[in-house]
Amino acid sequence: MLERRSPLHQGMALHMSDASTAGLRVLAVLHSASGAAAEQAVLWPLCAQLQRLGQKVLVLDGSQAESFHTPGLAQMLAQHAWQAQAGLRTSVGDAQSVASLPARVGLKQLKASADEMGLDMLTALQAYVRSYTTVIIYASSETLTPLLQGQGLQPLLVVPPDSEHLLESYRQLKHLAVFAGVECTIAALEAPLTADGPQKYDWSRKQSSSQTAKQNAQTRLQRLNALLQCSQRHLGDAPVLMRLRWRQASDLHQLTLHMLKTACILPMHAQPTAAAAPESLVWSH
């Protein structure tokens, strides 16, 4: 786990209280198959922080496909909005869990639903998830592109500890900059510290393993800086880079506060009345 419990950052609570009645808060986290483990090591602690602030969080998981046995967003879009809202209501016993819904197919179908309703895609989505205050869309850059166009939202790109993912990270940055016109926030996840104990020897480099770890960290920092410079030169702006050290709650607090500031907030509208409550589609994490 990335998270270690500590008192909440005061600015986070103030920011939440200011926007708690403003409407639906939408955040986005980029998904790639090769970086999924690192992404989820950040995603779920981030959700937990938001839950601790009193938010009802729903994750639309674009990495998971809907099916007959695991229904999700696609099945929800096939219902009337009021039916979907009733199905999404969580029980009191689920209050401490983060609700998660498979959404790979549904996110691609959302445009058709939005066109039928005469709304943009996020506003159309809002009609189906009114029982939640914060929705996090976890999906690929290609899936997020039509959702983010024209929205004041900075998606989060998690960079795993190893340097091999930096080319894929730049590809995602470029895709969103060119096709959606949005900038990203980069969360650079650092590897866990080496446990205390006898020093190990790196025979391949003929030096201690701690020295190798320091060299790897320096190389990664240089490559991250190169990524920022390349983005500045070719995409017109450098993304915000945030450091995420293992089990450092202060880093997670700062990231959460930044995500709150860069989220898209959709104003509340009148809700239709539900006549009946279908079976809930939501999975808890």
mmCIF file of C-alpha atoms in Angstrom:
data_model
loop_
_atom_site.group_PDB
_atom_site.id
_atom_site.type_symbol
_atom_site.label_atom_id
_atom_site.label_comp_id
_atom_site.label_asym_id
_atom_site.label_seq_id
_atom_site.Cartn_x
_atom_site.Cartn_y
_atom_site.Cartn_z
ATOM 1 C CA MET A 1 0.000 0.000 0.000
ATOM 2 C CA LEU A 2 1.134 3.494 -0.794
ATOM 3 C CA GLU A 3 -0.983 5.068 1.917
ATOM 4 C CA ARG A 4 -0.021 5.462 5.567
ATOM 5 C CA ARG A 5 -2.705 7.025 7.751
ATOM 6 C CA SER A 6 -2.025 10.504 9.145
ATOM 7 C CA PRO A 7 -4.075 13.674 9.769
ATOM 8 C CA LEU A 8 -5.681 15.038 6.630
ATOM 9 C CA HIS A 9 -4.182 18.089 4.996
ATOM 10 C CA GLN A 10 -6.295 21.083 6.084
ATOM 11 C CA GLY A 11 -6.453 22.464 2.546
ATOM 12 C CA MET A 12 -7.987 19.232 1.306
ATOM 13 C CA ALA A 13 -10.924 19.456 3.701
ATOM 14 C CA LEU A 14 -11.465 23.133 2.909
ATOM 15 C CA HIS A 15 -11.406 22.490 -0.820
ATOM 16 C CA MET A 16 -13.894 19.650 -0.440
ATOM 17 C CA SER A 17 -16.268 21.674 1.719
ATOM 18 C CA ASP A 18 -16.290 24.505 -0.832
ATOM 19 C CA ALA A 19 -17.260 22.185 -3.681
ATOM 20 C CA SER A 20 -19.264 19.538 -1.824
ATOM 21 C CA THR A 21 -22.597 20.991 -2.906
ATOM 22 C CA ALA A 22 -21.467 22.270 -6.313
ATOM 23 C CA GLY A 23 -22.162 19.065 -8.218
ATOM 24 C CA LEU A 24 -20.407 15.964 -9.492
ATOM 25 C CA ARG A 25 -16.630 15.967 -9.346
ATOM 26 C CA VAL A 26 -14.943 14.054 -12.194
ATOM 27 C CA LEU A 27 -11.301 12.897 -12.100
ATOM 28 C CA ALA A 28 -9.401 10.763 -14.609
ATOM 29 C CA VAL A 29 -6.509 8.319 -14.219
ATOM 30 C CA LEU A 30 -4.740 6.957 -17.292
ATOM 31 C CA HIS A 31 -4.537 3.195 -17.771
ATOM 32 C CA SER A 32 -1.936 1.206 -19.687
ATOM 33 C CA ALA A 33 -1.578 -2.567 -19.577
ATOM 34 C CA SER A 34 2.140 -2.431 -18.783
ATOM 35 C CA GLY A 35 1.744 0.049 -15.922
ATOM 36 C CA ALA A 36 -1.460 -1.263 -14.334
ATOM 37 C CA ALA A 37 0.142 -2.436 -11.077
ATOM 38 C CA ALA A 38 1.714 0.965 -10.381
ATOM 39 C CA GLU A 39 -1.448 2.805 -11.456
ATOM 40 C CA GLN A 40 -3.612 0.851 -9.049
ATOM 41 C CA ALA A 41 -1.071 1.292 -6.256
ATOM 42 C CA VAL A 42 -1.927 4.994 -6.556
ATOM 43 C CA LEU A 43 -5.594 4.816 -7.603
ATOM 44 C CA TRP A 44 -7.017 2.969 -4.601
ATOM 45 C CA PRO A 45 -5.202 4.961 -1.877
ATOM 46 C CA LEU A 46 -6.347 8.121 -3.693
ATOM 47 C CA CYS A 47 -9.932 6.832 -3.521
ATOM 48 C CA ALA A 48 -9.495 6.058 0.180
ATOM 49 C CA GLN A 49 -8.341 9.624 0.838
ATOM 50 C CA LEU A 50 -11.432 10.982 -0.892
ATOM 51 C CA GLN A 51 -13.660 8.613 1.101
ATOM 52 C CA ARG A 52 -12.096 9.869 4.323
ATOM 53 C CA LEU A 53 -13.102 13.367 3.256
ATOM 54 C CA GLY A 54 -16.726 12.255 3.148
ATOM 55 C CA GLN A 55 -16.963 11.749 -0.604
ATOM 56 C CA LYS A 56 -19.004 8.949 -2.184
ATOM 57 C CA VAL A 57 -16.539 7.671 -4.776
ATOM 58 C CA LEU A 58 -17.319 5.606 -7.863
ATOM 59 C CA VAL A 59 -14.537 4.242 -10.080
ATOM 60 C CA LEU A 60 -15.486 3.582 -13.696
ATOM 61 C CA ASP A 61 -12.859 0.964 -14.494
ATOM 62 C CA GLY A 62 -12.055 1.038 -18.195
ATOM 63 C CA SER A 63 -9.448 -1.681 -17.692
ATOM 64 C CA GLN A 64 -12.240 -4.194 -17.013
ATOM 65 C CA ALA A 65 -14.852 -5.280 -19.557
ATOM 66 C CA GLU A 66 -18.501 -5.774 -18.682
ATOM 67 C CA SER A 67 -20.082 -9.208 -19.032
ATOM 68 C CA PHE A 68 -23.232 -11.109 -18.125
ATOM 69 C CA HIS A 69 -21.686 -12.119 -14.792
ATOM 70 C CA THR A 70 -19.993 -8.752 -14.152
ATOM 71 C CA PRO A 71 -22.401 -6.093 -15.458
ATOM 72 C CA GLY A 72 -21.220 -2.511 -15.479
ATOM 73 C CA LEU A 73 -21.511 0.805 -17.263
ATOM 74 C CA ALA A 74 -22.719 -0.688 -20.556
ATOM 75 C CA GLN A 75 -25.689 -2.336 -18.829
ATOM 76 C CA MET A 76 -26.368 0.843 -16.887
ATOM 77 C CA LEU A 77 -26.524 2.929 -20.076
ATOM 78 C CA ALA A 78 -29.118 0.504 -21.448
ATOM 79 C CA GLN A 79 -31.485 1.547 -18.632
ATOM 80 C CA HIS A 80 -33.310 4.800 -18.062
ATOM 81 C CA ALA A 81 -31.192 7.192 -15.987
ATOM 82 C CA TRP A 82 -33.498 7.006 -12.948
ATOM 83 C CA GLN A 83 -33.299 3.201 -12.966
ATOM 84 C CA ALA A 84 -29.506 3.327 -13.111
ATOM 85 C CA GLN A 85 -29.393 5.788 -10.201
ATOM 86 C CA ALA A 86 -31.517 3.469 -8.069
ATOM 87 C CA GLY A 87 -29.314 0.508 -8.955
ATOM 88 C CA LEU A 88 -26.177 2.417 -8.008
ATOM 89 C CA ARG A 89 -27.338 3.360 -4.520
ATOM 90 C CA THR A 90 -25.081 1.647 -2.022
ATOM 91 C CA SER A 91 -26.211 0.272 1.296
ATOM 92 C CA VAL A 92 -25.034 1.612 4.648
ATOM 93 C CA GLY A 93 -22.754 -1.411 5.029
ATOM 94 C CA ASP A 94 -20.844 -0.393 1.899
ATOM 95 C CA ALA A 95 -20.090 3.117 3.154
ATOM 96 C CA GLN A 96 -16.414 2.327 3.824
ATOM 97 C CA SER A 97 -15.817 0.637 0.457
ATOM 98 C CA VAL A 98 -14.898 2.211 -2.851
ATOM 99 C CA ALA A 99 -17.499 1.344 -5.477
ATOM 100 C CA SER A 100 -16.035 0.093 -8.750
ATOM 101 C CA LEU A 101 -17.871 -0.612 -11.997
ATOM 102 C CA PRO A 102 -16.472 -2.380 -15.112
ATOM 103 C CA ALA A 103 -16.651 0.209 -17.883
ATOM 104 C CA ARG A 104 -14.487 -0.686 -20.890
ATOM 105 C CA VAL A 105 -17.444 -1.108 -23.263
ATOM 106 C CA GLY A 106 -19.716 1.475 -21.661
ATOM 107 C CA LEU A 107 -17.192 4.295 -21.944
ATOM 108 C CA LYS A 108 -17.054 3.681 -25.689
ATOM 109 C CA GLN A 109 -20.869 3.616 -25.893
ATOM 110 C CA LEU A 110 -21.309 6.803 -23.878
ATOM 111 C CA LYS A 111 -21.102 9.104 -26.904
ATOM 112 C CA ALA A 112 -24.189 7.523 -28.481
ATOM 113 C CA SER A 113 -26.120 7.944 -25.226
ATOM 114 C CA ALA A 114 -24.962 11.561 -24.948
ATOM 115 C CA ASP A 115 -26.024 12.296 -28.532
ATOM 116 C CA GLU A 116 -29.491 10.871 -27.835
ATOM 117 C CA MET A 117 -29.804 13.098 -24.757
ATOM 118 C CA GLY A 118 -28.419 16.153 -26.556
ATOM 119 C CA LEU A 119 -25.657 16.552 -23.957
ATOM 120 C CA ASP A 120 -21.888 16.376 -23.810
ATOM 121 C CA MET A 121 -20.511 13.050 -22.640
ATOM 122 C CA LEU A 122 -19.692 13.918 -19.021
ATOM 123 C CA THR A 123 -23.036 15.649 -18.458
ATOM 124 C CA ALA A 124 -24.802 12.608 -19.901
ATOM 125 C CA LEU A 125 -22.800 10.388 -17.554
ATOM 126 C CA GLN A 126 -23.828 12.565 -14.612
ATOM 127 C CA ALA A 127 -27.472 11.595 -15.142
ATOM 128 C CA TYR A 128 -26.580 7.978 -14.311
ATOM 129 C CA VAL A 129 -24.361 8.472 -11.245
ATOM 130 C CA ARG A 130 -26.139 11.110 -9.145
ATOM 131 C CA SER A 131 -25.903 9.033 -5.961
ATOM 132 C CA TYR A 132 -22.117 9.664 -5.980
ATOM 133 C CA THR A 133 -20.233 12.902 -5.414
ATOM 134 C CA THR A 134 -16.952 11.922 -7.093
ATOM 135 C CA VAL A 135 -16.402 9.758 -10.168
ATOM 136 C CA ILE A 136 -12.923 8.606 -11.190
ATOM 137 C CA ILE A 137 -12.617 7.396 -14.783
ATOM 138 C CA TYR A 138 -9.742 4.918 -15.118
ATOM 139 C CA ALA A 139 -9.129 4.297 -18.812
ATOM 140 C CA SER A 140 -6.655 4.473 -21.694
ATOM 141 C CA SER A 141 -5.722 7.723 -23.405
ATOM 142 C CA GLU A 142 -7.708 6.668 -26.484
ATOM 143 C CA THR A 143 -10.853 6.053 -24.419
ATOM 144 C CA LEU A 144 -10.460 9.253 -22.399
ATOM 145 C CA THR A 145 -9.914 11.526 -25.414
ATOM 146 C CA PRO A 146 -13.567 12.142 -26.401
ATOM 147 C CA LEU A 147 -14.567 12.471 -22.737
ATOM 148 C CA LEU A 148 -11.983 15.152 -21.967
ATOM 149 C CA GLN A 149 -12.402 17.373 -25.023
ATOM 150 C CA GLY A 150 -13.530 20.819 -23.924
ATOM 151 C CA GLN A 151 -13.420 19.926 -20.209
ATOM 152 C CA GLY A 152 -11.241 21.661 -17.631
ATOM 153 C CA LEU A 153 -9.740 18.444 -16.354
ATOM 154 C CA GLN A 154 -6.145 17.242 -15.919
ATOM 155 C CA PRO A 155 -5.878 13.441 -16.034
ATOM 156 C CA LEU A 156 -3.326 11.687 -13.841
ATOM 157 C CA LEU A 157 -0.537 9.701 -15.501
ATOM 158 C CA VAL A 158 1.255 7.330 -13.109
ATOM 159 C CA VAL A 159 4.848 6.507 -14.085
ATOM 160 C CA PRO A 160 6.086 3.190 -12.590
ATOM 161 C CA PRO A 161 9.455 3.050 -10.782
ATOM 162 C CA ASP A 162 11.329 1.479 -13.700
ATOM 163 C CA SER A 163 12.485 3.686 -16.570
ATOM 164 C CA GLU A 164 11.215 1.432 -19.369
ATOM 165 C CA HIS A 165 7.708 2.935 -19.219
ATOM 166 C CA LEU A 166 8.771 6.485 -20.099
ATOM 167 C CA LEU A 167 8.276 6.038 -23.855
ATOM 168 C CA GLU A 168 4.734 4.785 -23.258
ATOM 169 C CA SER A 169 4.173 7.718 -20.901
ATOM 170 C CA TYR A 170 5.213 10.187 -23.586
ATOM 171 C CA ARG A 171 2.930 8.476 -26.108
ATOM 172 C CA GLN A 172 -0.029 8.974 -23.760
ATOM 173 C CA LEU A 173 0.914 12.600 -23.085
ATOM 174 C CA LYS A 174 1.175 13.295 -26.803
ATOM 175 C CA HIS A 175 -2.117 11.591 -27.645
ATOM 176 C CA LEU A 176 -4.077 13.624 -25.093
ATOM 177 C CA ALA A 177 -2.333 16.879 -26.004
ATOM 178 C CA VAL A 178 -2.955 16.460 -29.744
ATOM 179 C CA PHE A 179 -6.433 14.905 -29.783
ATOM 180 C CA ALA A 180 -8.025 16.170 -26.542
ATOM 181 C CA GLY A 181 -6.105 19.401 -25.975
ATOM 182 C CA VAL A 182 -5.429 18.616 -22.310
ATOM 183 C CA GLU A 183 -2.341 18.551 -20.118
ATOM 184 C CA CYS A 184 -1.606 15.774 -17.658
ATOM 185 C CA THR A 185 -0.277 15.532 -14.138
ATOM 186 C CA ILE A 186 2.547 12.997 -13.784
ATOM 187 C CA ALA A 187 2.830 11.015 -10.558
ATOM 188 C CA ALA A 188 6.299 9.465 -10.474
ATOM 189 C CA LEU A 189 6.007 6.416 -8.236
ATOM 190 C CA GLU A 190 9.286 5.542 -6.550
ATOM 191 C CA ALA A 191 10.399 2.035 -5.653
ATOM 192 C CA PRO A 192 10.142 0.924 -1.998
ATOM 193 C CA LEU A 193 13.219 1.551 0.094
ATOM 194 C CA THR A 194 15.547 -1.397 0.588
ATOM 195 C CA ALA A 195 14.830 -3.140 3.880
ATOM 196 C CA ASP A 196 17.378 -2.782 6.664
ATOM 197 C CA GLY A 197 19.794 -5.663 6.898
ATOM 198 C CA PRO A 198 23.088 -6.929 5.522
ATOM 199 C CA GLN A 199 24.300 -5.158 2.398
ATOM 200 C CA LYS A 200 23.907 -7.158 -0.801
ATOM 201 C CA TYR A 201 26.382 -7.147 -3.649
ATOM 202 C CA ASP A 202 25.526 -6.416 -7.286
ATOM 203 C CA TRP A 203 27.842 -8.768 -9.130
ATOM 204 C CA SER A 204 26.803 -7.476 -12.562
ATOM 205 C CA ARG A 205 28.082 -3.979 -11.715
ATOM 206 C CA LYS A 206 30.687 -5.070 -9.183
ATOM 207 C CA GLN A 207 29.364 -2.773 -6.465
ATOM 208 C CA SER A 208 26.936 -2.796 -3.539
ATOM 209 C CA SER A 209 23.221 -3.070 -4.293
ATOM 210 C CA SER A 210 22.619 0.241 -2.475
ATOM 211 C CA GLN A 211 25.006 1.979 -4.878
ATOM 212 C CA THR A 212 23.164 0.392 -7.800
ATOM 213 C CA ALA A 213 19.842 1.621 -6.398
ATOM 214 C CA LYS A 214 21.202 5.173 -6.154
ATOM 215 C CA GLN A 215 22.469 5.047 -9.732
ATOM 216 C CA ASN A 216 19.122 3.714 -10.972
ATOM 217 C CA ALA A 217 17.279 6.495 -9.160
ATOM 218 C CA GLN A 218 19.583 9.109 -10.700
ATOM 219 C CA THR A 219 19.114 7.641 -14.179
ATOM 220 C CA ARG A 220 15.343 7.658 -13.749
ATOM 221 C CA LEU A 221 15.376 11.290 -12.607
ATOM 222 C CA GLN A 222 17.381 12.261 -15.677
ATOM 223 C CA ARG A 223 14.917 10.462 -17.934
ATOM 224 C CA LEU A 224 11.939 12.084 -16.208
ATOM 225 C CA ASN A 225 13.522 15.485 -16.779
ATOM 226 C CA ALA A 226 14.064 14.540 -20.423
ATOM 227 C CA LEU A 227 10.371 13.596 -20.647
ATOM 228 C CA LEU A 228 9.366 17.017 -19.312
ATOM 229 C CA GLN A 229 11.739 18.822 -21.682
ATOM 230 C CA CYS A 230 10.477 16.806 -24.646
ATOM 231 C CA SER A 231 6.881 17.635 -23.726
ATOM 232 C CA GLN A 232 7.755 21.315 -23.404
ATOM 233 C CA ARG A 233 9.521 21.352 -26.770
ATOM 234 C CA HIS A 234 7.106 19.291 -28.859
ATOM 235 C CA LEU A 235 3.733 19.574 -27.084
ATOM 236 C CA GLY A 236 3.930 23.201 -26.000
ATOM 237 C CA ASP A 237 3.931 22.687 -22.236
ATOM 238 C CA ALA A 238 5.510 20.478 -19.592
ATOM 239 C CA PRO A 239 3.164 18.477 -17.342
ATOM 240 C CA VAL A 240 3.168 18.913 -13.578
ATOM 241 C CA LEU A 241 5.489 16.328 -12.007
ATOM 242 C CA MET A 242 4.696 15.043 -8.518
ATOM 243 C CA ARG A 243 6.871 12.664 -6.523
ATOM 244 C CA LEU A 244 5.266 9.664 -4.804
ATOM 245 C CA ARG A 245 7.580 7.990 -2.315
ATOM 246 C CA TRP A 246 6.597 4.624 -0.871
ATOM 247 C CA ARG A 247 4.499 4.954 2.325
ATOM 248 C CA GLN A 248 4.946 8.737 2.461
ATOM 249 C CA ALA A 249 1.476 10.021 3.375
ATOM 250 C CA SER A 250 2.488 13.634 2.747
ATOM 251 C CA ASP A 251 3.120 12.873 -0.940
ATOM 252 C CA LEU A 252 -0.303 11.259 -1.293
ATOM 253 C CA HIS A 253 -1.905 14.237 0.474
ATOM 254 C CA GLN A 254 -0.286 16.662 -1.951
ATOM 255 C CA LEU A 255 -1.368 14.590 -4.939
ATOM 256 C CA THR A 256 -4.951 14.388 -3.647
ATOM 257 C CA LEU A 257 -5.110 18.143 -3.139
ATOM 258 C CA HIS A 258 -3.757 18.710 -6.647
ATOM 259 C CA MET A 259 -6.309 16.304 -8.127
ATOM 260 C CA LEU A 260 -9.108 18.147 -6.350
ATOM 261 C CA LYS A 261 -7.936 21.444 -7.793
ATOM 262 C CA THR A 262 -7.704 20.098 -11.342
ATOM 263 C CA ALA A 263 -10.944 18.081 -11.343
ATOM 264 C CA CYS A 264 -13.940 18.896 -13.509
ATOM 265 C CA ILE A 265 -17.018 19.865 -11.465
ATOM 266 C CA LEU A 266 -20.381 19.421 -13.181
ATOM 267 C CA PRO A 267 -23.171 21.546 -11.643
ATOM 268 C CA MET A 268 -26.099 19.772 -10.018
ATOM 269 C CA HIS A 269 -29.416 19.549 -11.834
ATOM 270 C CA ALA A 270 -32.867 18.401 -10.781
ATOM 271 C CA GLN A 271 -33.090 14.669 -10.289
ATOM 272 C CA PRO A 272 -35.919 12.536 -11.670
ATOM 273 C CA THR A 273 -37.821 10.406 -9.165
ATOM 274 C CA ALA A 274 -37.087 6.682 -9.141
ATOM 275 C CA ALA A 275 -40.109 4.383 -9.187
ATOM 276 C CA ALA A 276 -38.326 1.134 -8.406
ATOM 277 C CA ALA A 277 -34.846 -0.026 -7.457
ATOM 278 C CA PRO A 278 -33.227 -2.648 -9.702
ATOM 279 C CA GLU A 279 -30.422 -4.854 -8.491
ATOM 280 C CA SER A 280 -27.202 -2.960 -7.817
ATOM 281 C CA LEU A 281 -24.474 -3.253 -10.458
ATOM 282 C CA VAL A 282 -21.679 -1.919 -8.268
ATOM 283 C CA TRP A 283 -18.678 -3.877 -7.083
ATOM 284 C CA SER A 284 -16.815 -2.763 -3.956
ATOM 285 C CA HIS A 285 -13.062 -2.546 -3.759
#
